């Protein structure tokens, strides 16, 4: 039976939010399913399992990826940050506070992904990466509405909190600038 | 335990909400569940289950109409970790209705739509269940089917059922044909809308666990009690044997109202295997197997005299649905009441097709029905050379134009006027296709909005414990609608306690049964039951303090009356509990109750590429008291964007040879994304509806969808001079009419 032969299990240690998790894992397991089903880190959401919605966005070495499109085995040497590592109810990250203040969500299912994605996106802008809508490739892109919307369009929100997500990101970015960060 | 009930039999002249010394209701309180949602701590359906959890994957029909002869499960059963391949006569064919306890169709090998569930593979991991599901072999006989509404329009028949009396199938007044002959101006066109998908971001999922004879489901349900009742009927259980929990729901929009296939399958498998089973639908299954908004074919005829007074409104709609299913898309539902005209006809017919189940989707009826009506009004205004706002104002009825009932409240005219002002409507483009900025054609459009207000029976339990902490328990859900927050605000105001001294527990069928999230009635109905309970608690507290509640002020955790000033915790003893209830009464039956609004938008259409962009948006609504301006504005934006998606991008494409959903994922079914949506300005007018409920509030969850797509379509016409009446308005439909 080729199905049986195809199955492989392997040992894996993943560092998530600074904590090592060691498991034997079916090598077909995505990073998303490892987080949710094996480590109990269910803050990262599964919306499509196909890289089409952004609900599963996590930060890998500071860069945002769709964790459903990546196998867990590929991340043995990586530093993974999930929403649980961003902040907690009693100790919110300022971007999380900004989401609450601006009502940047309704059902909340896309929210972990929006927040992780926004954190990654802001680093990309700070590093000077242009986007499809940047008028000029050379200077650091402005953090205006068009840039934020373009760069966040991989994160779907069926509740359509879009204008308020953008407002939350802008207010967080402005407060960071105010602190000279 | 005490009980208190409110039946709406008379206007509510004085709402206790207006007596709170420092009211939270009506302000922009942030969501109380916010900290859990932004940190990933809110647990949704698929995030429950203990160590020996098994994983189920549905095997589905690879044919749109036929009969399954044989199921070869041997290969799948031999695969590692596979626990069972379940072919149980109780696996349901399609989802249940949004109310009632009837079990959905089940137990047949006859296939009536592509993707219908046939069997469930259960394994000890998700990866193994998925692999084994693809190893099940089916042999089947193909049968002829109907896969395209356009082919069977002539066979459409009146619906067999008026859905618990909610929808009117056919109404008629005066002489439509005669009046159209005499009308100075006539519009007579056909609009079509395709199947649409709710596409909530959380896929349907259930974790089922048996504990002896009791079944517990963690799931993603808008109305847990409906799921419970339909499942109990299906499995031959007492309702008390089933507990359904749905404290957090990642959106629903109508697709999670009835029992859905994954819940039945998980319950059956968990019983068979004696361990908890999770069935979390892959996104493709959500698209192919849960529900859709039915496609519609709508003929709309308007006749008016030379002054722009409507003489005739005729709205005849045909929609598609599976054989034997009760629901139909009531596309004419707002046509009954939006405009005055002596000669009227609203008619609904259903054609039977082999496509996945048609179900309620955000604003069933109005959501697509106001596309045709409000686009037809735009065409009429143009023929009359009249401002479309003015046309609507001239046809504003004083009473319900069909029944003669008074409106409980109706501020449509005010919404139109204020909206026009905020948008700058007088400075709009008046010559279609003539306003150009480089490659971009610019146009302005508007539409009216109306959504019926419902009031149902609901029950909640409100407690104050010995420490003075208040708690609400009810089966009601919060699917993003703000229920946790709104119920907390009502309790805080009525009992005079701080917001963080109120705990709201939702989504549990062991708690008193409420109205569920659907039909925009959750906040007002459950909120009114909370009101009833709190009103009674105030009397009990006052009695305990030796004062009369009418003279007492509740604030800062105290009751204050004259010289008396006592903390609640001193008065409650071991705690006080009241069950509050609501029941619709004569006010709901004898008055026409709806929320209203007006949308105004600017569209930019690229003359070279046909790309369409929403550039600017203002909406004004009136929906009685607004309980929370922050969450209500989010609801409005969400609805408007839903409507924009329906106008521009959303179409569930069925293969006309099989009915299969071709674009069954989020890469191909295009819901709006960040880059599609500009800033959206929303204003709610001050209004109180004393006939609706003790909160004086009306529903808002679906109001934004109503008419918003028509505003887009009308603005696109204004930009390009092209009328597209076949939704969505994709660029291929514009091309023949625009020049680069
Ligand atoms: S779940 Fe990964 S992108 Fe949708
Ligand atoms: S908050 Fe519901 S999908 Fe974004």
PDB file of N, CA, C and O in Angstrom, chain B residues 21-54:
ATOM      1  N   UNK B  21     -28.096  57.072  35.821  1.00  0.00           N
ATOM      2  CA  UNK B  21     -27.397  58.339  36.071  1.00  0.00           C
ATOM      3  C   UNK B  21     -26.158  58.521  35.181  1.00  0.00           C
ATOM      4  O   UNK B  21     -25.871  59.639  34.765  1.00  0.00           O
ATOM      5  N   UNK B  22     -25.435  57.469  34.910  1.00  0.00           N
ATOM      6  CA  UNK B  22     -24.250  57.594  34.039  1.00  0.00           C
ATOM      7  C   UNK B  22     -24.313  56.489  33.008  1.00  0.00           C
ATOM      8  O   UNK B  22     -23.629  55.475  33.106  1.00  0.00           O
ATOM      9  N   UNK B  23     -25.179  56.640  32.012  1.00  0.00           N
ATOM     10  CA  UNK B  23     -25.473  55.506  31.130  1.00  0.00           C
ATOM     11  C   UNK B  23     -24.290  55.047  30.285  1.00  0.00           C
ATOM     12  O   UNK B  23     -23.514  55.866  29.792  1.00  0.00           O
ATOM     13  N   UNK B  24     -24.160  53.738  30.172  1.00  0.00           N
ATOM     14  CA  UNK B  24     -23.192  53.149  29.245  1.00  0.00           C
ATOM     15  C   UNK B  24     -23.880  52.784  27.934  1.00  0.00           C
ATOM     16  O   UNK B  24     -23.277  52.831  26.872  1.00  0.00           O
ATOM     17  N   UNK B  25     -25.156  52.401  28.032  1.00  0.00           N
ATOM     18  CA  UNK B  25     -25.900  52.107  26.810  1.00  0.00           C
ATOM     19  C   UNK B  25     -25.968  53.380  25.975  1.00  0.00           C
ATOM     20  O   UNK B  25     -26.249  54.454  26.495  1.00  0.00           O
ATOM     21  N   UNK B  26     -25.659  53.224  24.705  1.00  0.00           N
ATOM     22  CA  UNK B  26     -25.673  54.392  23.822  1.00  0.00           C
ATOM     23  C   UNK B  26     -24.299  55.016  23.640  1.00  0.00           C
ATOM     24  O   UNK B  26     -24.125  55.916  22.833  1.00  0.00           O
ATOM     25  N   UNK B  27     -23.320  54.535  24.385  1.00  0.00           N
ATOM     26  CA  UNK B  27     -21.961  55.080  24.233  1.00  0.00           C
ATOM     27  C   UNK B  27     -21.098  54.066  23.473  1.00  0.00           C
ATOM     28  O   UNK B  27     -21.558  52.996  23.093  1.00  0.00           O
ATOM     29  N   UNK B  28     -19.839  54.423  23.287  1.00  0.00           N
ATOM     30  CA  UNK B  28     -18.980  53.553  22.468  1.00  0.00           C
ATOM     31  C   UNK B  28     -18.079  52.712  23.364  1.00  0.00           C
ATOM     32  O   UNK B  28     -16.869  52.817  23.329  1.00  0.00           O
ATOM     33  N   UNK B  29     -18.700  51.842  24.149  1.00  0.00           N
ATOM     34  CA  UNK B  29     -17.941  50.937  25.015  1.00  0.00           C
ATOM     35  C   UNK B  29     -17.173  49.925  24.153  1.00  0.00           C
ATOM     36  O   UNK B  29     -17.718  49.379  23.198  1.00  0.00           O
ATOM     37  N   UNK B  30     -15.907  49.698  24.484  1.00  0.00           N
ATOM     38  CA  UNK B  30     -15.135  48.678  23.770  1.00  0.00           C
ATOM     39  C   UNK B  30     -15.633  47.291  24.153  1.00  0.00           C
ATOM     40  O   UNK B  30     -16.126  47.073  25.257  1.00  0.00           O
ATOM     41  N   UNK B  31     -15.461  46.347  23.229  1.00  0.00           N
ATOM     42  CA  UNK B  31     -15.941  44.981  23.468  1.00  0.00           C
ATOM     43  C   UNK B  31     -15.343  44.382  24.737  1.00  0.00           C
ATOM     44  O   UNK B  31     -14.119  44.379  24.897  1.00  0.00           O
ATOM     45  N   UNK B  32     -16.198  43.831  25.576  1.00  0.00           N
ATOM     46  CA  UNK B  32     -15.696  43.232  26.815  1.00  0.00           C
ATOM     47  C   UNK B  32     -14.943  41.928  26.545  1.00  0.00           C
ATOM     48  O   UNK B  32     -14.109  41.509  27.341  1.00  0.00           O
ATOM     49  N   UNK B  33     -15.226  41.298  25.398  1.00  0.00           N
ATOM     50  CA  UNK B  33     -14.503  40.075  25.037  1.00  0.00           C
ATOM     51  C   UNK B  33     -13.253  40.391  24.212  1.00  0.00           C
ATOM     52  O   UNK B  33     -12.525  39.489  23.798  1.00  0.00           O
ATOM     53  N   UNK B  34     -13.012  41.683  24.003  1.00  0.00           N
ATOM     54  CA  UNK B  34     -11.875  42.101  23.184  1.00  0.00           C
ATOM     55  C   UNK B  34     -10.534  41.538  23.629  1.00  0.00           C
ATOM     56  O   UNK B  34      -9.789  40.982  22.819  1.00  0.00           O
ATOM     57  N   UNK B  35     -10.187  41.654  24.915  1.00  0.00           N
ATOM     58  CA  UNK B  35      -8.879  41.157  25.345  1.00  0.00           C
ATOM     59  C   UNK B  35      -8.660  39.673  25.032  1.00  0.00           C
ATOM     60  O   UNK B  35      -7.538  39.247  24.765  1.00  0.00           O
ATOM     61  N   UNK B  36      -9.722  38.881  25.020  1.00  0.00           N
ATOM     62  CA  UNK B  36      -9.574  37.461  24.687  1.00  0.00           C
ATOM     63  C   UNK B  36      -9.379  37.263  23.188  1.00  0.00           C
ATOM     64  O   UNK B  36      -8.641  36.395  22.750  1.00  0.00           O
ATOM     65  N   UNK B  37     -10.063  38.084  22.429  1.00  0.00           N
ATOM     66  CA  UNK B  37      -9.980  37.912  20.967  1.00  0.00           C
ATOM     67  C   UNK B  37      -8.643  38.408  20.414  1.00  0.00           C
ATOM     68  O   UNK B  37      -8.089  37.785  19.512  1.00  0.00           O
ATOM     69  N   UNK B  38      -8.129  39.492  20.918  1.00  0.00           N
ATOM     70  CA  UNK B  38      -6.882  40.017  20.340  1.00  0.00           C
ATOM     71  C   UNK B  38      -5.649  39.260  20.826  1.00  0.00           C
ATOM     72  O   UNK B  38      -4.547  39.469  20.306  1.00  0.00           O
ATOM     73  N   UNK B  39      -5.816  38.384  21.804  1.00  0.00           N
ATOM     74  CA  UNK B  39      -4.671  37.611  22.294  1.00  0.00           C
ATOM     75  C   UNK B  39      -4.759  36.138  21.904  1.00  0.00           C
ATOM     76  O   UNK B  39      -3.904  35.339  22.294  1.00  0.00           O
ATOM     77  N   UNK B  40      -5.807  35.786  21.157  1.00  0.00           N
ATOM     78  CA  UNK B  40      -5.952  34.390  20.744  1.00  0.00           C
ATOM     79  C   UNK B  40      -6.450  33.489  21.865  1.00  0.00           C
ATOM     80  O   UNK B  40      -6.375  32.271  21.761  1.00  0.00           O
ATOM     81  N   UNK B  41      -6.948  34.081  22.939  1.00  0.00           N
ATOM     82  CA  UNK B  41      -7.404  33.261  24.066  1.00  0.00           C
ATOM     83  C   UNK B  41      -8.870  32.851  23.956  1.00  0.00           C
ATOM     84  O   UNK B  41      -9.318  31.962  24.677  1.00  0.00           O
ATOM     85  N   UNK B  42      -9.621  33.511  23.079  1.00  0.00           N
ATOM     86  CA  UNK B  42     -11.013  33.105  22.866  1.00  0.00           C
ATOM     87  C   UNK B  42     -10.981  31.767  22.145  1.00  0.00           C
ATOM     88  O   UNK B  42     -10.348  31.636  21.104  1.00  0.00           O
ATOM     89  N   UNK B  43     -11.647  30.765  22.692  1.00  0.00           N
ATOM     90  CA  UNK B  43     -11.573  29.434  22.072  1.00  0.00           C
ATOM     91  C   UNK B  43     -12.801  29.173  21.204  1.00  0.00           C
ATOM     92  O   UNK B  43     -13.922  29.181  21.687  1.00  0.00           O
ATOM     93  N   UNK B  44     -12.535  28.901  19.942  1.00  0.00           N
ATOM     94  CA  UNK B  44     -13.601  28.619  18.973  1.00  0.00           C
ATOM     95  C   UNK B  44     -13.816  27.106  18.897  1.00  0.00           C
ATOM     96  O   UNK B  44     -13.098  26.324  19.538  1.00  0.00           O
ATOM     97  N   UNK B  45     -14.781  26.719  18.075  1.00  0.00           N
ATOM     98  CA  UNK B  45     -15.275  25.336  18.089  1.00  0.00           C
ATOM     99  C   UNK B  45     -14.177  24.286  18.022  1.00  0.00           C
ATOM    100  O   UNK B  45     -14.087  23.403  18.878  1.00  0.00           O
ATOM    101  N   UNK B  46     -13.315  24.376  17.017  1.00  0.00           N
ATOM    102  CA  UNK B  46     -12.351  23.306  16.758  1.00  0.00           C
ATOM    103  C   UNK B  46     -11.236  23.287  17.788  1.00  0.00           C
ATOM    104  O   UNK B  46     -10.334  22.456  17.703  1.00  0.00           O
ATOM    105  N   UNK B  47     -11.273  24.214  18.732  1.00  0.00           N
ATOM    106  CA  UNK B  47     -10.169  24.340  19.684  1.00  0.00           C
ATOM    107  C   UNK B  47     -10.491  23.656  21.015  1.00  0.00           C
ATOM    108  O   UNK B  47      -9.835  23.899  22.018  1.00  0.00           O
ATOM    109  N   UNK B  48     -11.515  22.827  21.002  1.00  0.00           N
ATOM    110  CA  UNK B  48     -11.865  22.058  22.190  1.00  0.00           C
ATOM    111  C   UNK B  48     -11.498  20.587  21.960  1.00  0.00           C
ATOM    112  O   UNK B  48     -11.171  20.184  20.865  1.00  0.00           O
ATOM    113  N   UNK B  49     -11.582  19.813  23.015  1.00  0.00           N
ATOM    114  CA  UNK B  49     -11.315  18.380  22.873  1.00  0.00           C
ATOM    115  C   UNK B  49     -10.095  17.979  23.656  1.00  0.00           C
ATOM    116  O   UNK B  49      -9.115  18.706  23.734  1.00  0.00           O
ATOM    117  N   UNK B  50     -10.165  16.752  24.204  1.00  0.00           N
ATOM    118  CA  UNK B  50      -9.093  16.308  25.095  1.00  0.00           C
ATOM    119  C   UNK B  50      -8.134  15.375  24.371  1.00  0.00           C
ATOM    120  O   UNK B  50      -8.211  15.195  23.160  1.00  0.00           O
ATOM    121  N   UNK B  51      -7.248  14.744  25.106  1.00  0.00           N
ATOM    122  CA  UNK B  51      -6.140  13.960  24.566  1.00  0.00           C
ATOM    123  C   UNK B  51      -6.495  12.854  23.586  1.00  0.00           C
ATOM    124  O   UNK B  51      -5.788  12.656  22.606  1.00  0.00           O
ATOM    125  N   UNK B  52      -7.603  12.147  23.820  1.00  0.00           N
ATOM    126  CA  UNK B  52      -7.896  11.038  22.914  1.00  0.00           C
ATOM    127  C   UNK B  52      -8.820  11.460  21.768  1.00  0.00           C
ATOM    128  O   UNK B  52      -9.562  10.661  21.217  1.00  0.00           O
ATOM    129  N   UNK B  53      -8.746  12.729  21.443  1.00  0.00           N
ATOM    130  CA  UNK B  53      -9.565  13.266  20.361  1.00  0.00           C
ATOM    131  C   UNK B  53      -9.267  12.554  19.036  1.00  0.00           C
ATOM    132  O   UNK B  53      -8.106  12.371  18.669  1.00  0.00           O
ATOM    133  N   UNK B  54     -10.334  12.157  18.336  1.00  0.00           N
ATOM    134  CA  UNK B  54     -10.179  11.589  16.991  1.00  0.00           C
ATOM    135  C   UNK B  54     -10.663  12.615  15.968  1.00  0.00           C
ATOM    136  O   UNK B  54     -11.422  13.525  16.306  1.00  0.00           O
TER     137      UNK B  54
END
